[in-house]
Coordinates of N, CA and C and ligand atoms in Angstrom, one line a residue:
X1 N 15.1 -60.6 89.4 CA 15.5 -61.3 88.2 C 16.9 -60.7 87.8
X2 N 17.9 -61.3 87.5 CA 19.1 -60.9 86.9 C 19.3 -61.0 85.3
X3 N 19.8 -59.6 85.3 CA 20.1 -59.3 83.9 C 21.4 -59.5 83.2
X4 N 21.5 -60.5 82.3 CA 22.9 -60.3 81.9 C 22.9 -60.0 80.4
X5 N 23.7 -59.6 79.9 CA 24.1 -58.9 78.6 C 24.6 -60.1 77.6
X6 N 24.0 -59.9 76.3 CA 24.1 -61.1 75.8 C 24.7 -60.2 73.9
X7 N 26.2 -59.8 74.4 CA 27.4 -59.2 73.6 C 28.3 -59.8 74.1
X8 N 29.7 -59.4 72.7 CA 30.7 -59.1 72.9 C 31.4 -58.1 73.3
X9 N 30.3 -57.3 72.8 CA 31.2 -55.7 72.5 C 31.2 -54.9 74.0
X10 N 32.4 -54.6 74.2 CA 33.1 -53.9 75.2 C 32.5 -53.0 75.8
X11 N 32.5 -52.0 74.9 CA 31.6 -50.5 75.4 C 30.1 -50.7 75.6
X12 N 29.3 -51.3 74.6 CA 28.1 -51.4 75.4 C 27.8 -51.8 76.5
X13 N 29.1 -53.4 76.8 CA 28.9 -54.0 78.2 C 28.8 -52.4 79.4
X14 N 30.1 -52.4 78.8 CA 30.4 -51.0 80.1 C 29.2 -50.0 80.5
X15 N 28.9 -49.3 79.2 CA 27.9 -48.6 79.5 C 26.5 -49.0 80.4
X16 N 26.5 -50.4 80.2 CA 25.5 -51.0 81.2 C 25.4 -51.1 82.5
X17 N 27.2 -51.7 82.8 CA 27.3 -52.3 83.8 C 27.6 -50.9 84.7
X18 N 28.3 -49.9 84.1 CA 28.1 -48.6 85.3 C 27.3 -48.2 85.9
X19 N 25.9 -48.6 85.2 CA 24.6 -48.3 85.8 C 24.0 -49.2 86.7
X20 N 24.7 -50.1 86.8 CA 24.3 -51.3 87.5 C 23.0 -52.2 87.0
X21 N 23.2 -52.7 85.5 CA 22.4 -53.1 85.0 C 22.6 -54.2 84.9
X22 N 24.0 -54.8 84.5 CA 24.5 -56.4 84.0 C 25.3 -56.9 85.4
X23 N 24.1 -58.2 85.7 CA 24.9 -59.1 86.5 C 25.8 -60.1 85.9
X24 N 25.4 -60.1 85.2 CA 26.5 -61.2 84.0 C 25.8 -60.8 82.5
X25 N 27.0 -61.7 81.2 CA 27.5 -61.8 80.3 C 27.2 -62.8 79.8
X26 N 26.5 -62.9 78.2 CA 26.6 -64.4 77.3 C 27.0 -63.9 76.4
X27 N 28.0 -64.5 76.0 CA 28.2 -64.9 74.4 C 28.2 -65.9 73.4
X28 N 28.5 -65.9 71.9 CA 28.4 -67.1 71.8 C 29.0 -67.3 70.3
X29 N 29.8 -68.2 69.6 CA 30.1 -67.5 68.4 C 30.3 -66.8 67.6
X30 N 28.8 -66.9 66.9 CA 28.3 -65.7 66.3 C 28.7 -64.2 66.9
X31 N 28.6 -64.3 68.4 CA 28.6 -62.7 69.0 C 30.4 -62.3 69.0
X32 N 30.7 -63.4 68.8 CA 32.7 -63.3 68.8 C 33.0 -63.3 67.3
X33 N 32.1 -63.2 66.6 CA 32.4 -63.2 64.9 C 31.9 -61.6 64.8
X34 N 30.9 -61.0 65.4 CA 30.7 -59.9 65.2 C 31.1 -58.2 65.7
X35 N 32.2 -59.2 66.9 CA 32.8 -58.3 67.7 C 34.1 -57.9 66.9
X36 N 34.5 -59.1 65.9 CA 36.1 -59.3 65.3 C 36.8 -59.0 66.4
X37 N 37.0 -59.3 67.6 CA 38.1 -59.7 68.9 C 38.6 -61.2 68.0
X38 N 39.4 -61.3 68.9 CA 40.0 -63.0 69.4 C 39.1 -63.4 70.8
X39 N 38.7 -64.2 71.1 CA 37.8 -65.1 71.8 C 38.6 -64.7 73.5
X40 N 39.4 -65.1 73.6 CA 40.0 -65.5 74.7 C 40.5 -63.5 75.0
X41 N 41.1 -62.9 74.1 CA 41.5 -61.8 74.7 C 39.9 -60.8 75.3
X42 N 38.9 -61.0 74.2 CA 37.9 -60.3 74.2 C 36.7 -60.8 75.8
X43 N 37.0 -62.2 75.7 CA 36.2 -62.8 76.9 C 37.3 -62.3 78.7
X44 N 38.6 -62.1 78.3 CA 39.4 -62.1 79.5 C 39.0 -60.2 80.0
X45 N 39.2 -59.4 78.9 CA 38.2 -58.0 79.1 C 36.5 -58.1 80.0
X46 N 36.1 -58.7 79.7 CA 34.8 -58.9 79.8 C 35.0 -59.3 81.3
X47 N 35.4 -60.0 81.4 CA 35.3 -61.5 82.8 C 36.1 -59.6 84.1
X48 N 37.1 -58.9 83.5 CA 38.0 -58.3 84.4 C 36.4 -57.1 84.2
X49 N 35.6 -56.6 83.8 CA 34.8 -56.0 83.8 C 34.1 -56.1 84.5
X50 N 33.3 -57.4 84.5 CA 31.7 -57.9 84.8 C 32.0 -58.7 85.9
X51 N 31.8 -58.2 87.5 CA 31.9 -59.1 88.2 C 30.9 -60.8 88.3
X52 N 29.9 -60.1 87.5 CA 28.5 -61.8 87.6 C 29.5 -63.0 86.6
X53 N 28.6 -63.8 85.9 CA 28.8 -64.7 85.1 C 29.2 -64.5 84.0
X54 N 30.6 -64.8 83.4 CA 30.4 -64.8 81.7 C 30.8 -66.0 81.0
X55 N 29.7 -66.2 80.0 CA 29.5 -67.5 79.4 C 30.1 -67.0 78.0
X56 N 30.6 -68.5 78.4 CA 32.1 -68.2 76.7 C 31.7 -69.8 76.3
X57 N 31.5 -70.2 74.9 CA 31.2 -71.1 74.5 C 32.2 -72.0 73.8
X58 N 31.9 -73.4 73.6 CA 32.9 -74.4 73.4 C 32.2 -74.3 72.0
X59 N 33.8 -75.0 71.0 CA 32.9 -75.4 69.9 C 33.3 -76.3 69.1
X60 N 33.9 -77.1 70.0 CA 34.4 -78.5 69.6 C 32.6 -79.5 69.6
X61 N 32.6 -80.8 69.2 CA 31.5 -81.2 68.7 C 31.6 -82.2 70.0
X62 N 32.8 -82.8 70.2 CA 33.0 -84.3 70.8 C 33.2 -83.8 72.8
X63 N 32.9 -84.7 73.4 CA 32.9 -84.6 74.7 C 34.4 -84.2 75.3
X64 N 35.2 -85.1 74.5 CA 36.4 -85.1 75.5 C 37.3 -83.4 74.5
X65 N 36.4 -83.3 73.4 CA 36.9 -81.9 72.7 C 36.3 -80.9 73.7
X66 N 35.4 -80.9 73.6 CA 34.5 -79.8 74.6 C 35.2 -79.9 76.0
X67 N 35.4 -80.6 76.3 CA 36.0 -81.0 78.2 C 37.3 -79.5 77.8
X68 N 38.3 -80.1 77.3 CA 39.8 -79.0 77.3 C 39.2 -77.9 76.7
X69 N 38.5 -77.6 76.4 CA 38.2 -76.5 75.4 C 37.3 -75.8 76.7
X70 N 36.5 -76.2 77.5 CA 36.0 -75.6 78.8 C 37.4 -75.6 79.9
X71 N 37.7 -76.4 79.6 CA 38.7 -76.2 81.0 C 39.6 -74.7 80.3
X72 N 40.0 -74.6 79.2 CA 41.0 -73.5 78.8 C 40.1 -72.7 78.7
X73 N 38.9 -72.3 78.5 CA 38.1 -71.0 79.0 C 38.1 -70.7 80.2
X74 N 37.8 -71.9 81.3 CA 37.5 -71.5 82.3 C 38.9 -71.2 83.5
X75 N 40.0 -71.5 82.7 CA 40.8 -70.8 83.0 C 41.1 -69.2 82.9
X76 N 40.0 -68.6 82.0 CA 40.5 -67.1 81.9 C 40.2 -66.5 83.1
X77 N 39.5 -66.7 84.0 CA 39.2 -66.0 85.2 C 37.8 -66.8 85.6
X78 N 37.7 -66.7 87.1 CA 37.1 -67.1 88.1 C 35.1 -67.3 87.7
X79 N 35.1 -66.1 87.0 CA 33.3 -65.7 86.8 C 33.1 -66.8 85.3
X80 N 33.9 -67.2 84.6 CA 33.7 -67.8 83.3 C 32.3 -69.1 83.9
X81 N 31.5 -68.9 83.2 CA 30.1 -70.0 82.8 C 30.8 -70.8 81.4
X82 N 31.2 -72.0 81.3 CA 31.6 -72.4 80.1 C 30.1 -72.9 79.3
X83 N 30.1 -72.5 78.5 CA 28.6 -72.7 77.9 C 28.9 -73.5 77.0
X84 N 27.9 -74.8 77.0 CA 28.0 -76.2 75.9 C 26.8 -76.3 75.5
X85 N 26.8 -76.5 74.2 CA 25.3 -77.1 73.8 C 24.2 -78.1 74.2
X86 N 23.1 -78.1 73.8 CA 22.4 -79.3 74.4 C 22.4 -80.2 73.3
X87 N 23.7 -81.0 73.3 CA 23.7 -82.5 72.5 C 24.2 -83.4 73.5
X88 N 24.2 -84.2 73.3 CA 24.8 -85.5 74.3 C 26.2 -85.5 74.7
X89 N 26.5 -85.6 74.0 CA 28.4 -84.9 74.4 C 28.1 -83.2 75.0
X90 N 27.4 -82.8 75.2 CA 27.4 -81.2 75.8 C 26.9 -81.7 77.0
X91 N 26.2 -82.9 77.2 CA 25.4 -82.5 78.6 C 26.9 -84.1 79.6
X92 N 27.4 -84.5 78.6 CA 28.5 -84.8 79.3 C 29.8 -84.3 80.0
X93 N 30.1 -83.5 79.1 CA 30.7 -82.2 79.5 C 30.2 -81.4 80.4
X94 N 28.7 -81.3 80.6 CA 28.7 -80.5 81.7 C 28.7 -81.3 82.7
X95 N 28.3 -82.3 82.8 CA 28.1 -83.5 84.2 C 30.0 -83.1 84.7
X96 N 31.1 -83.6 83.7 CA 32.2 -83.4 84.2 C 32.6 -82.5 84.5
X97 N 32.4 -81.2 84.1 CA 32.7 -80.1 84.7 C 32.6 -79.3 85.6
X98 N 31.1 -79.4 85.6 CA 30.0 -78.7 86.7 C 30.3 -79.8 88.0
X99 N 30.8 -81.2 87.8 CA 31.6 -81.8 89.1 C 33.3 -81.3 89.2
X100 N 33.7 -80.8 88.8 CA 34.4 -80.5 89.1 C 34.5 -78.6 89.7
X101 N 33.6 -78.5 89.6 CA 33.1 -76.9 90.5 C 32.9 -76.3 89.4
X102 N 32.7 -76.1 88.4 CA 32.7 -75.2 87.2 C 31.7 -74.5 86.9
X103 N 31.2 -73.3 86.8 CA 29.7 -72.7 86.4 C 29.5 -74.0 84.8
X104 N 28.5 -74.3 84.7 CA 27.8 -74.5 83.0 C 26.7 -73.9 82.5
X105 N 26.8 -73.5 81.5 CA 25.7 -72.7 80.8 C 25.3 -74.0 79.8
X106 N 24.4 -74.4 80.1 CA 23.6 -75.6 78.8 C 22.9 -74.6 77.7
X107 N 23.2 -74.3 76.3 CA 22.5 -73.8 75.6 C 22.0 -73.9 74.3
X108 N 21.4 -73.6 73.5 CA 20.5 -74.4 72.8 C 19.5 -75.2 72.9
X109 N 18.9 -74.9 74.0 CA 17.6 -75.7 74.6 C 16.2 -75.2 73.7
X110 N 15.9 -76.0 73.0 CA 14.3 -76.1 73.1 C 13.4 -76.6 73.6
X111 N 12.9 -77.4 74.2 CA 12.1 -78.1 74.6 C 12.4 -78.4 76.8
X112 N 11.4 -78.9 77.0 CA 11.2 -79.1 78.4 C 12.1 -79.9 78.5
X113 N 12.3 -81.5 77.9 CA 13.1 -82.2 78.5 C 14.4 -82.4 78.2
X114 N 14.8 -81.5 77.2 CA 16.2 -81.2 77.0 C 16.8 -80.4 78.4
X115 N 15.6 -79.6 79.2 CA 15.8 -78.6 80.2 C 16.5 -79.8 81.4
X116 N 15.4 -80.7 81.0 CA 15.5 -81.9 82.7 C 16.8 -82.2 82.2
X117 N 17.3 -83.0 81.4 CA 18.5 -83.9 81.1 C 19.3 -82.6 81.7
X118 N 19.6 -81.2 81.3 CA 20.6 -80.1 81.3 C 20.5 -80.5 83.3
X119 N 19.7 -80.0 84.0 CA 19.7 -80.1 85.2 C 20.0 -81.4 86.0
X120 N 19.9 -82.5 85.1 CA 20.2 -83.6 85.6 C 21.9 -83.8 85.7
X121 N 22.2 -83.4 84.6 CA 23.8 -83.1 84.2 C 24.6 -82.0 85.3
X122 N 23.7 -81.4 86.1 CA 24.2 -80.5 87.2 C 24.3 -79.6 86.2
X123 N 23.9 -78.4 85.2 CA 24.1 -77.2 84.6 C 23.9 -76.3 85.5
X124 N 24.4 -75.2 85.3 CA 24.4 -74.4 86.3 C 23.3 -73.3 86.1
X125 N 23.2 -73.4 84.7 CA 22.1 -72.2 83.6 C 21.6 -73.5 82.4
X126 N 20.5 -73.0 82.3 CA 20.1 -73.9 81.2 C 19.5 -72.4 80.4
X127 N 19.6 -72.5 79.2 CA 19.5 -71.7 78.1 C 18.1 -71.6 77.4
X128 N 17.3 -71.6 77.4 CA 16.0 -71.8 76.8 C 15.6 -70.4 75.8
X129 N 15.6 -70.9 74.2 CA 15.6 -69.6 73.2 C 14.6 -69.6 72.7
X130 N 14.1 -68.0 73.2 CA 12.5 -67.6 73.1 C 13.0 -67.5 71.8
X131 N 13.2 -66.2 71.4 CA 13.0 -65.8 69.9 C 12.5 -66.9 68.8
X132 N 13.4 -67.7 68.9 CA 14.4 -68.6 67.5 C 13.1 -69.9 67.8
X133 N 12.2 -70.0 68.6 CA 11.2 -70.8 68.9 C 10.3 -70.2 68.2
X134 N 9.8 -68.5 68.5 CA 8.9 -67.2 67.7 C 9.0 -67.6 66.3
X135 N 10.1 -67.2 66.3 CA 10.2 -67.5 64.6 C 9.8 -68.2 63.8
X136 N 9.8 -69.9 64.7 CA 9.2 -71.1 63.5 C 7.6 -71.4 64.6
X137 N 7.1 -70.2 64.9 CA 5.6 -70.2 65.7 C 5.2 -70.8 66.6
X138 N 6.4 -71.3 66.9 CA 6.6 -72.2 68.3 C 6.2 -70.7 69.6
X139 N 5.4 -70.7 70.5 CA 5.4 -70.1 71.6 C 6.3 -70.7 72.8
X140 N 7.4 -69.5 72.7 CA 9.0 -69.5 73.7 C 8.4 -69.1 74.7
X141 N 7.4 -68.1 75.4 CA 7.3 -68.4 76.8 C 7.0 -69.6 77.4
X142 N 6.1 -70.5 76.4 CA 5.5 -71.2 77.2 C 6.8 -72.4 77.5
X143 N 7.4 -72.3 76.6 CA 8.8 -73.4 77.4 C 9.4 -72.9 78.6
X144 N 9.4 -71.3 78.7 CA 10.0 -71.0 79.9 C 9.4 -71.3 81.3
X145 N 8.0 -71.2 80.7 CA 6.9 -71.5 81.8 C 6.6 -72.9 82.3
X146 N 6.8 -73.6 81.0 CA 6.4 -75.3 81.7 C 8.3 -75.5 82.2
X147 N 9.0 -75.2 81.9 CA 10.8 -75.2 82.4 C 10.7 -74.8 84.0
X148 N 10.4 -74.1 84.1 CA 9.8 -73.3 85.7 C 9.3 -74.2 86.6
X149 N 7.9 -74.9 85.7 CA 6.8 -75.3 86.5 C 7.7 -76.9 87.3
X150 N 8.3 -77.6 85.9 CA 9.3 -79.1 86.2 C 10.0 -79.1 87.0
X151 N 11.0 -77.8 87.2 CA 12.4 -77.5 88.2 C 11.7 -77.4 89.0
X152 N 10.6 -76.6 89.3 CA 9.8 -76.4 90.9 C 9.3 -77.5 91.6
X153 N 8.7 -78.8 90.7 CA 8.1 -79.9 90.8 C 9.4 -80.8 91.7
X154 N 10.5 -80.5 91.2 CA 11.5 -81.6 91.5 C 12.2 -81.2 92.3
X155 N 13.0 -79.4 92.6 CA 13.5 -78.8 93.2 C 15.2 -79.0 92.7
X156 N 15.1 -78.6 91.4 CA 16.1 -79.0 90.8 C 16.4 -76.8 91.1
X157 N 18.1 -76.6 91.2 CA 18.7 -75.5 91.6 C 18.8 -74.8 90.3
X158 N 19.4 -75.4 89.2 CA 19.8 -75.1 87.9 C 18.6 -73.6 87.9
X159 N 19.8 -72.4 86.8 CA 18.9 -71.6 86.8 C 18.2 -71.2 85.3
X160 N 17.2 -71.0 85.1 CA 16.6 -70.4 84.3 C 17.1 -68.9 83.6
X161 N 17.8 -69.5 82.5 CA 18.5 -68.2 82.2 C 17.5 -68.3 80.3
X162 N 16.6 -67.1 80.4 CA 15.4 -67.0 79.3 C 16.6 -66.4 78.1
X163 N 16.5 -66.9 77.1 CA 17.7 -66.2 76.0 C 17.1 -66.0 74.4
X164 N 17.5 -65.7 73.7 CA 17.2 -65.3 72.2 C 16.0 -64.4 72.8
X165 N 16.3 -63.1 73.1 CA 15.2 -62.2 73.5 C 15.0 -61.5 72.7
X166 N 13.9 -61.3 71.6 CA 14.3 -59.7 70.9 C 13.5 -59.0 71.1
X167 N 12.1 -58.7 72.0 CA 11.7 -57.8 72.1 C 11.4 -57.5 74.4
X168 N 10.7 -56.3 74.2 CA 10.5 -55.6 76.3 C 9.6 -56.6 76.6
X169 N 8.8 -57.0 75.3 CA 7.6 -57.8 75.8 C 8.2 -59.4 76.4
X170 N 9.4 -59.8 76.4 CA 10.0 -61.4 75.9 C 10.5 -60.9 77.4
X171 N 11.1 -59.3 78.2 CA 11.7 -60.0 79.2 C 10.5 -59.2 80.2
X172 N 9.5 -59.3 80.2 CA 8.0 -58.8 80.8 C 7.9 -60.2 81.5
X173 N 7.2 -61.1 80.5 CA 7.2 -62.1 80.4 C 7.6 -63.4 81.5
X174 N 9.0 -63.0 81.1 CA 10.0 -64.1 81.5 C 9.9 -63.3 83.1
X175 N 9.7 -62.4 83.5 CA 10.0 -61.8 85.0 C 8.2 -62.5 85.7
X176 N 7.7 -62.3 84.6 CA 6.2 -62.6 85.3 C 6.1 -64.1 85.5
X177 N 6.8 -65.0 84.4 CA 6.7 -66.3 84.6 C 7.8 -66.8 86.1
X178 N 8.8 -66.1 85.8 CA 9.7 -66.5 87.3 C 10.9 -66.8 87.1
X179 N 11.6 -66.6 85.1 CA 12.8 -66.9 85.0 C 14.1 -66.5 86.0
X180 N 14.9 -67.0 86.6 CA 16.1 -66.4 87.4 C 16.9 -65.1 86.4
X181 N 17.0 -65.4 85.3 CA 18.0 -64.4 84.6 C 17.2 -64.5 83.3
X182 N 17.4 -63.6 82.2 CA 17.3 -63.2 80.9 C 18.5 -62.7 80.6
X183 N 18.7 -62.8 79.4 CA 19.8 -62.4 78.8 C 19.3 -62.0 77.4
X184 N 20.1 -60.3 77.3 CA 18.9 -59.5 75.7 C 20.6 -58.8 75.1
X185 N 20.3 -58.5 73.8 CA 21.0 -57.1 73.4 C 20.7 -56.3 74.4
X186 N 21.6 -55.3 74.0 CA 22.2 -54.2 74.8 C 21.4 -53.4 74.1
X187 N 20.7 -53.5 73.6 CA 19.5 -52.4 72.8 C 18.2 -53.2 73.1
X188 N 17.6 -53.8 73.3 CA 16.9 -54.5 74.3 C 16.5 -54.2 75.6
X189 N 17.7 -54.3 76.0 CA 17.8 -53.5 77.8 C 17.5 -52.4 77.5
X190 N 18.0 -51.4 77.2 CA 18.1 -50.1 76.7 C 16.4 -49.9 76.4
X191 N 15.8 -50.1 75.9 CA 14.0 -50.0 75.2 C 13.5 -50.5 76.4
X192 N 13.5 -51.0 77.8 CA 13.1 -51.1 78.5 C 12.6 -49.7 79.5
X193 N 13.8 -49.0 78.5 CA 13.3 -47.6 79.7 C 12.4 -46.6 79.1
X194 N 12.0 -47.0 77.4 CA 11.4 -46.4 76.7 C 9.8 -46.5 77.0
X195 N 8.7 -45.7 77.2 CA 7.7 -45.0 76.8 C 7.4 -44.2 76.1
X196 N 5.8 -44.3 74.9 CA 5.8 -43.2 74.4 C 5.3 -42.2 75.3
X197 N 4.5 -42.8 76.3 CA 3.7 -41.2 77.2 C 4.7 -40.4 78.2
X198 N 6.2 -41.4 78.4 CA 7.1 -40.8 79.0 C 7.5 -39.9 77.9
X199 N 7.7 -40.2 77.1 CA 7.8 -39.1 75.8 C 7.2 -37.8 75.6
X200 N 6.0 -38.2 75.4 CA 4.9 -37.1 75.4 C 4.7 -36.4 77.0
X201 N 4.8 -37.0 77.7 CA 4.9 -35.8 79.2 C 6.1 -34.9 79.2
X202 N 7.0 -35.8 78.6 CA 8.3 -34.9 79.3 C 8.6 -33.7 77.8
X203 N 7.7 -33.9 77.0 CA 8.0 -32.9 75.9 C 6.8 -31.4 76.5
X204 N 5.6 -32.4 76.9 CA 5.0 -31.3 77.7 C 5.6 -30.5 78.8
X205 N 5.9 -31.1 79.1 CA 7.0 -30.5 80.9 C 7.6 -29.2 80.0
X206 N 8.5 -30.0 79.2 CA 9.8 -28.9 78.9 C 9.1 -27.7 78.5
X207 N 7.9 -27.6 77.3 CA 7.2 -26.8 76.7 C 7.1 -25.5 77.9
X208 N 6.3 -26.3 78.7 CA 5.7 -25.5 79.9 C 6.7 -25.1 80.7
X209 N 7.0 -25.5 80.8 CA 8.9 -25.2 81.9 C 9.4 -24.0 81.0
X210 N 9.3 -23.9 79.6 CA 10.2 -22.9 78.6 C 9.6 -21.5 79.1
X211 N 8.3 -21.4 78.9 CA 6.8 -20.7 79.0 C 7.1 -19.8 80.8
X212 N 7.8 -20.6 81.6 CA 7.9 -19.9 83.1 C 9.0 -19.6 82.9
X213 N 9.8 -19.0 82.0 CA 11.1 -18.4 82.0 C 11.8 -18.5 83.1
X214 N 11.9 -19.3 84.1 CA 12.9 -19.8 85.2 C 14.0 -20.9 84.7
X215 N 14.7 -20.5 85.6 CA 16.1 -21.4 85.3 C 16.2 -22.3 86.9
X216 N 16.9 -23.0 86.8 CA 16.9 -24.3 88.3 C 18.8 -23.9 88.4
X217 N 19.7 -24.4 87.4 CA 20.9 -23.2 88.1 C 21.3 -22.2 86.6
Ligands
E4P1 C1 22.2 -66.8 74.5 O1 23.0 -67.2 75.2 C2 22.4 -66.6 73.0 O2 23.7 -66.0 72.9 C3 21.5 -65.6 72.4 O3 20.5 -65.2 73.3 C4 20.9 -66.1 71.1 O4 20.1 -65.1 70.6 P1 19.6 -65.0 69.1 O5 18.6 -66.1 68.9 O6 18.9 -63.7 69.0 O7 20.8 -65.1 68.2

């Protein structure tokens, strides 16, 4: 399963990607309102960073607004996903794009057949948002799961990229059901390496380790 980072912010990317954590990058408005960058300089860092995918979002409403508005992202460098929403004019925009070789991130997906229309349109990622499903008690695995089950049924390529993540349990989950990618905060990822009994052993270790008055160098 591929991990991508779902910031703006520079340094957390980094700190990820040295570890070899982030194959790609989402952003999305909101994440470019909170970074206070400019869009284009802050996504052109990113893209020279992150060799995988980074998805930079349109936010014109209209088809043929969205079309230039992806094409002038997807001019910032080679890895850009131009990410369109799932309305009718987004999944037109991606049909022309994604024909014209373009990565597309479909996003704002809720439901299964918003997923088929996104794949029918040739998306390259379709976006499906656990959290923001959680919230109004809607169960978000299970869209990723019946999403999975349809693509498999038809053999549609489009990938499963699991999004609005907020908790270890949301990308457990998504790895067990078969998503291609997740995309979480950078604190998110980060809590994946957390245990409390990793905690509590290694507090014992040290204790005991103190107690043998040896040194290693
Ligand atoms: C995905 O591409 C979105 O940027 C993101 O996952 C939305 O997450 P949120 O619902 O926590 O804002």
């Amino acid at each position: 399963m591929k991990f991508f980072v779902d910031t703006a912010e520079i340094d957390a990317i980094a700190e990820l990607n040295d570890l070899g954590m982030v194959d790609g990058v989402t952003t999305n408005p909101s994440l470019i309102l909170k970074s206070g960058r400019d869009i284009l300089e802050v996504t052109k860092e990113i893209c020279d960073l992150v060799d995988g995918p980074v998805s930079a979002e349109v936010v014109a409403l209209t088809a043929d607004e969205m079309i230039a508005e992806g094409r002038k992202l997807a001019a910032i460098a080679d890895n850009i996903a131009v990410k369109v929403p799932l309305t009718w004019d987004g999944l037109k925009t991606c049909k022309v794009l994604s024909g014209e070789g373009q990565m597309v991130n479909v996003t704002l997906c809720f439901s299964a057949n918003q997923a088929l229309l996104a794949a029918k349109a040739g998306a390259t990622f379709i976006s499906p948002f656990i959290g923001r499903l959680d919230d109004i008690n809607i169960d978000g695995m299970e869209l990723i799961a019946d999403i999975r089950t349809i693509y498999d049924n038809y053999g549609f390529d489009t990938q499963i990229l699991a999004a609005s993540i907020r908790t270890v349990n949301h990308v457990t989950e998504s790895a067990r059901i078969g998503a291609d990618v997740i995309t979480a905060p950078p604190g998110v990822i980060k809590a994946l390496a957390s245990h409390p009994l990793t905690d509590k052993g290694l507090d014992a270790f040290m204790a005991d380790w103190a107690k043998t008055g040896q040194k290693i160098i």
